[in-house]
mmCIF file of C-alpha atoms and ligand atoms in Angstrom:
data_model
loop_
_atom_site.group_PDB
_atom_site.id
_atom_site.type_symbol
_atom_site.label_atom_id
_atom_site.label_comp_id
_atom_site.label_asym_id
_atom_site.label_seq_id
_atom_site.Cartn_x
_atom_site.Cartn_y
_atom_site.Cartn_z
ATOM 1 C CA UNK A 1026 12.299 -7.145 29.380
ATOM 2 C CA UNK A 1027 14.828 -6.422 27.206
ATOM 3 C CA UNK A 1028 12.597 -7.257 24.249
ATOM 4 C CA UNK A 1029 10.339 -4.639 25.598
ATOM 5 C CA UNK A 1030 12.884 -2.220 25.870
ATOM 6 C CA UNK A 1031 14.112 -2.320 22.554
ATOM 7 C CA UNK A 1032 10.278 -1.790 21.617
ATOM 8 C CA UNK A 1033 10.184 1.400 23.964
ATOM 9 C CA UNK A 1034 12.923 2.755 22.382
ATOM 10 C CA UNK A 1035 11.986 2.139 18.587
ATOM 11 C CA UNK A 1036 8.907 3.423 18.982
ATOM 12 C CA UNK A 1037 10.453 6.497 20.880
ATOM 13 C CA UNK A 1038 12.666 6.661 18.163
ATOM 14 C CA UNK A 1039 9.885 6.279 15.543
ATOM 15 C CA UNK A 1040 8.328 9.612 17.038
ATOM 16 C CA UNK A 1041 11.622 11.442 17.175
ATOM 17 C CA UNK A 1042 12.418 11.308 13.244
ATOM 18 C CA UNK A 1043 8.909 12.686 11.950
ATOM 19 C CA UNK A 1044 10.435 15.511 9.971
ATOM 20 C CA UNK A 1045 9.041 17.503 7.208
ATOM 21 C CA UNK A 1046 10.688 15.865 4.313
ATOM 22 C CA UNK A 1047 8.701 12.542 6.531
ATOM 23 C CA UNK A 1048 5.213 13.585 8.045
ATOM 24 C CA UNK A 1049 3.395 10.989 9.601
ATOM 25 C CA UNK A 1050 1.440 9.756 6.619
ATOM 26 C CA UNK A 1051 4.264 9.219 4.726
ATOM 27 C CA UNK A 1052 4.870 6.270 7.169
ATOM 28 C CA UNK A 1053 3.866 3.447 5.328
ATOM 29 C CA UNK A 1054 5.188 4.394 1.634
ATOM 30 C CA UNK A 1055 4.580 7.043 -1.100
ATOM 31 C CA UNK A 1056 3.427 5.684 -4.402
ATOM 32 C CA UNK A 1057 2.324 6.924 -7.766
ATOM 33 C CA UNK A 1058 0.292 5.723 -10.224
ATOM 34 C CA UNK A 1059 0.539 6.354 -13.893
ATOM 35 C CA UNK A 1060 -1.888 6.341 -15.515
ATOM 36 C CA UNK A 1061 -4.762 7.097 -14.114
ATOM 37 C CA UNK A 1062 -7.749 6.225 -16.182
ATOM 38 C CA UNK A 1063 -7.099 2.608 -17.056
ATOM 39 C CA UNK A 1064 -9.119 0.011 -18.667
ATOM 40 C CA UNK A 1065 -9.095 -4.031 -18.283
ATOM 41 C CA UNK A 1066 -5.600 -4.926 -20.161
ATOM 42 C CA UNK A 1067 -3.778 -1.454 -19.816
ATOM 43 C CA UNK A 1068 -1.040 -1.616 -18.417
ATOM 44 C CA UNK A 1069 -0.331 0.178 -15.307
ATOM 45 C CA UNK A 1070 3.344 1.505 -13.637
ATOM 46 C CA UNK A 1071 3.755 1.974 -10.169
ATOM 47 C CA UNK A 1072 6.347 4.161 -8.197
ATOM 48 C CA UNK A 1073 7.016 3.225 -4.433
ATOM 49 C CA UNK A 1074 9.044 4.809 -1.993
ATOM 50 C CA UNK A 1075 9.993 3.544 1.319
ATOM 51 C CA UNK A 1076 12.567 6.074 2.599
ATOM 52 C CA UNK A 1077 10.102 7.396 5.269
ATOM 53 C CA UNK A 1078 8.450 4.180 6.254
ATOM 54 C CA UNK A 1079 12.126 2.668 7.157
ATOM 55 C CA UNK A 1080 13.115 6.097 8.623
ATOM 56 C CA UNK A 1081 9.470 6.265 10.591
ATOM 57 C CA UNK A 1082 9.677 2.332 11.695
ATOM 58 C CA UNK A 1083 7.006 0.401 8.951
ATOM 59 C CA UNK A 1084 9.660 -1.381 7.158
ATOM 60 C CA UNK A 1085 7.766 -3.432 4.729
ATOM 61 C CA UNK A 1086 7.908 -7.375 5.055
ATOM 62 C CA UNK A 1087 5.566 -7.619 2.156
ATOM 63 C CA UNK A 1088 3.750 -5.197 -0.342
ATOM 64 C CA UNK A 1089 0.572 -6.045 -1.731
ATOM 65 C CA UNK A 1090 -1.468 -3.447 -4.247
ATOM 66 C CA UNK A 1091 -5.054 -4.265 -4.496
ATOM 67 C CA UNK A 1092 -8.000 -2.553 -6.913
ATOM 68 C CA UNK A 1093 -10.445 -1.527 -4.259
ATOM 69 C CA UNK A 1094 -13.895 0.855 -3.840
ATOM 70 C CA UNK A 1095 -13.465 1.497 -0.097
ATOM 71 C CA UNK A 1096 -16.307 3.780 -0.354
ATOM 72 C CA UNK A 1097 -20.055 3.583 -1.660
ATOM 73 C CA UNK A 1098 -19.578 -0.460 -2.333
ATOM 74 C CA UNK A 1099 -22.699 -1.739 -3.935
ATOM 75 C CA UNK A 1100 -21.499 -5.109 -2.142
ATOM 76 C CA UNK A 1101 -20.418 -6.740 -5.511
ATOM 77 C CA UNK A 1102 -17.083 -5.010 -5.793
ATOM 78 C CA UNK A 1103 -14.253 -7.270 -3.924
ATOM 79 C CA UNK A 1104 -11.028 -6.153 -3.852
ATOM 80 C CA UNK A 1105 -8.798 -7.117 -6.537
ATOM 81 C CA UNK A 1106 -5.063 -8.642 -6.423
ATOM 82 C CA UNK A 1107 -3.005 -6.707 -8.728
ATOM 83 C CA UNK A 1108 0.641 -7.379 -7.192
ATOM 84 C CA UNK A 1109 2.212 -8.767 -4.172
ATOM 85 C CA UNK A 1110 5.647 -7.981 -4.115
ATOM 86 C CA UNK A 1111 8.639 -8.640 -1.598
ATOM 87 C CA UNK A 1112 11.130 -6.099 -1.262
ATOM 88 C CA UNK A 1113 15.172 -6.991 -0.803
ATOM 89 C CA UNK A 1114 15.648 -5.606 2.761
ATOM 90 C CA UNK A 1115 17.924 -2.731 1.661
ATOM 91 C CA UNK A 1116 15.564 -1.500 -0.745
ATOM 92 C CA UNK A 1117 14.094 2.205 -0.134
ATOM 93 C CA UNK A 1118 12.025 1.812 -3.697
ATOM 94 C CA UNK A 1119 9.622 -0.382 -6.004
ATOM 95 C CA UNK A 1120 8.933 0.313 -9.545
ATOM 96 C CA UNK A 1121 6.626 -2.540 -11.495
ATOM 97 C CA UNK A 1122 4.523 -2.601 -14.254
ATOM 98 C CA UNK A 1123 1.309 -4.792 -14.103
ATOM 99 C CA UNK A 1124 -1.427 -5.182 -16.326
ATOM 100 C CA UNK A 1125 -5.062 -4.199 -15.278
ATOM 101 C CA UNK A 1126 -6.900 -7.678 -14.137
ATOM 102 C CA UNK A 1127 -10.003 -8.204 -16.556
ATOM 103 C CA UNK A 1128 -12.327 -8.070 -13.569
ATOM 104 C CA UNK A 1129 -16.027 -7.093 -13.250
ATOM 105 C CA UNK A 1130 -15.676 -2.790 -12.950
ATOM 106 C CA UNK A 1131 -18.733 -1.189 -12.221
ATOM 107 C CA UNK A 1132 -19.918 2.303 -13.608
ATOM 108 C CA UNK A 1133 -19.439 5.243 -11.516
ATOM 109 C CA UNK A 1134 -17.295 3.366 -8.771
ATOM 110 C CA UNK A 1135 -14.917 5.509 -6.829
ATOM 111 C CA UNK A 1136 -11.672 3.141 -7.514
ATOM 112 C CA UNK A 1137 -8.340 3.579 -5.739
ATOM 113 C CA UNK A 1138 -5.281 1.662 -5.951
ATOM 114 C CA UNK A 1139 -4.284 0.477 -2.369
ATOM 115 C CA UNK A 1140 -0.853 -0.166 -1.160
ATOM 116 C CA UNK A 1141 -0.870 -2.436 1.958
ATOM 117 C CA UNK A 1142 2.231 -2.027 4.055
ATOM 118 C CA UNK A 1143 2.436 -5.600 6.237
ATOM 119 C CA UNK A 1144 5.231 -5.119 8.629
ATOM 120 C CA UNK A 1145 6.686 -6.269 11.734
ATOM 121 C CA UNK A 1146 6.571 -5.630 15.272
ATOM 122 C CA UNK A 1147 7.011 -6.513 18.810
ATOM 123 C CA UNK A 1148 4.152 -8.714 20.055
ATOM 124 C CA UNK A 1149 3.318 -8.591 24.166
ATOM 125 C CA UNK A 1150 5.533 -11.170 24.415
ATOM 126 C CA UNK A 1151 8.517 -9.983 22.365
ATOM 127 C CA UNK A 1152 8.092 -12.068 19.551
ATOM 128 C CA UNK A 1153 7.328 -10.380 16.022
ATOM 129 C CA UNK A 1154 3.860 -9.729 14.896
ATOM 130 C CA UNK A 1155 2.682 -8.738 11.201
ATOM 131 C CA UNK A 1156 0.150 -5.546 11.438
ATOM 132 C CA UNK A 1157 -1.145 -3.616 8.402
ATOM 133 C CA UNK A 1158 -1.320 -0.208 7.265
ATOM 134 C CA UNK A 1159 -1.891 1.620 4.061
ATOM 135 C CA UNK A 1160 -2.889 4.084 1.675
ATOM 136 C CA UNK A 1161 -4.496 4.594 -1.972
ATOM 137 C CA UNK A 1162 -4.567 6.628 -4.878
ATOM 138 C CA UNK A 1163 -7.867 7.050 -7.061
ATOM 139 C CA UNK A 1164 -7.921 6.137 -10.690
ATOM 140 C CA UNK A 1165 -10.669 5.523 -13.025
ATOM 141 C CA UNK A 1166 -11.853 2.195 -14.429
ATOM 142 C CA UNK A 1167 -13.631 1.863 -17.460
ATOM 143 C CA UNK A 1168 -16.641 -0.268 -16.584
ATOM 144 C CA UNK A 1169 -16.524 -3.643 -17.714
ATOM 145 C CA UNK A 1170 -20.182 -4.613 -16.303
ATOM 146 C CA UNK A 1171 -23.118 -1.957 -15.595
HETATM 147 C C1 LIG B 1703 12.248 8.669 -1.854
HETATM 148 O O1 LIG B 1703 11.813 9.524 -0.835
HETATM 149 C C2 LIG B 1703 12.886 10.190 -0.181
HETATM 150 C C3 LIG B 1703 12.319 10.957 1.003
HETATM 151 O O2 LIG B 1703 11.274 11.788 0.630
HETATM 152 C C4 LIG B 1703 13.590 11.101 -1.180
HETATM 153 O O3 LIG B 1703 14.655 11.744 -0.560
HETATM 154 C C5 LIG B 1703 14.098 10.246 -2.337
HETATM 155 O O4 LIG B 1703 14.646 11.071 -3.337
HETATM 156 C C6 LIG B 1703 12.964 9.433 -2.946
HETATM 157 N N1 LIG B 1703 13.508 8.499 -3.933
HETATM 158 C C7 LIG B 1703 13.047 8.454 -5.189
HETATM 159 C C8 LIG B 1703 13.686 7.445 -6.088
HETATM 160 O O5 LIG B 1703 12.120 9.162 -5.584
HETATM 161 C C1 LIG B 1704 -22.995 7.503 -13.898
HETATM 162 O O1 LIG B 1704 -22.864 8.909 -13.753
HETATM 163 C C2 LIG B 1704 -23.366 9.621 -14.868
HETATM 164 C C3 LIG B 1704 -23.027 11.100 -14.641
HETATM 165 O O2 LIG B 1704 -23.359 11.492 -13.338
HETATM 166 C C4 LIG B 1704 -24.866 9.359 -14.985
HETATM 167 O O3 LIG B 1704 -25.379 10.052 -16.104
HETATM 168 C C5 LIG B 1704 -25.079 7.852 -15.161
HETATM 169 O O4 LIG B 1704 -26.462 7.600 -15.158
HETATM 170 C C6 LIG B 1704 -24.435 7.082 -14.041
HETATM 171 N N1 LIG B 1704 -24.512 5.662 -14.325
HETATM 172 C C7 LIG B 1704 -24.883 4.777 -13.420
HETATM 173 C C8 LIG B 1704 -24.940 3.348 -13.883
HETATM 174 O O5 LIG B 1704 -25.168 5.072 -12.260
HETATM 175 C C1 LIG B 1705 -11.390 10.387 -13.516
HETATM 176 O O1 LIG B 1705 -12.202 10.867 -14.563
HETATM 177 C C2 LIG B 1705 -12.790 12.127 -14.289
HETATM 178 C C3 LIG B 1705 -13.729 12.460 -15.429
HETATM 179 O O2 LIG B 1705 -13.077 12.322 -16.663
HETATM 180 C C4 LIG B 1705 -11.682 13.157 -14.119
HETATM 181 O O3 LIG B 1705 -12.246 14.402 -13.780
HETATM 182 C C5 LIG B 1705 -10.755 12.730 -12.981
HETATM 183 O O4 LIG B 1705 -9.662 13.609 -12.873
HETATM 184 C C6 LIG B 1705 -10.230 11.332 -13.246
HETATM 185 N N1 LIG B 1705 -9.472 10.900 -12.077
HETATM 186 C C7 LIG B 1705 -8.269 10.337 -12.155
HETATM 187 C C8 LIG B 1705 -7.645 9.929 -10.872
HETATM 188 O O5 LIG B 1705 -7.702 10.138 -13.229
#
């Protein structure tokens, strides 16, 4: 009970600081990319911020970015690793560099770069559970296979 309680009132809580400066889809993380139109070996800098996602209750436990086409897949286009990173808990911000993976980029292929937000929760029974969320930016590729 009181593990469900303490749920109750997080989530409660969760709902009560949506503000303005932190909308709802700022919940888990803001990033930018820069640049945009990158090519196998380029490198590639990435800003994070978790202010809202701590203040909206999606504190990161990890932080994986992946090279993804989430839509109009021709089936051959797997999402690609490009960091995992673990953030100190009192962290509110990530900034890496990482070079682009010399993987098999298809021509006109809507890529994003995906930031997957794996964080903690209360499970039925009280005990944590890890659920997912995310979101993406779009870049271009320059096609390494046609
Ligand atoms: C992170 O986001 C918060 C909330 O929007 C903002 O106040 C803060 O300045 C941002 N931090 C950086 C380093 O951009
Ligand atoms: C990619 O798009 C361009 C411009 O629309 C088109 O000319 C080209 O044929 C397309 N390439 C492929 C492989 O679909
Ligand atoms: C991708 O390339 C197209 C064509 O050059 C450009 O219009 C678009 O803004 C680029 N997108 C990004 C995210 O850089």
């Amino acid at each position: 009970m009181k593990f469900f309680v303490a749920a109750v009132v997080s989530s409660l809580f969760a709902v009560a600081t949506v503000t303005a400066e932190c909308p709802e889809v700022t919940r888990f993380g803001r990033f930018n990319v820069s640049p945009t139109s990158l090519s196998s070996g380029d490198s590639v800098t990435i800003n994070a911020n978790f202010t809202c996602a701590k203040q909206l209750g999606y504190v990161a436990t990890y932080t994986d970015y992946y090279i993804e086409v989430p839509t109009n897949n021709n089936g051959h286009e797997p999402s690609v690793m490009l960091a995992r990173r673990q953030l100190a808990e009192d962290a509110t911000t990530d900034s890496f560099t990482v070079q682009i993976p010399y993987g098999y980029y298809f021509p006109n292929a809507s890529y994003v770069i995906a930031l997957v937000n794996t964080y903690a929760t209360d499970g039925t029974n009280g005990l944590p559970i890890y659920q997912v969320g995310g979101l993406s930016a779009s870049v271009n590729i320059t096609s390494t296979v046609s």
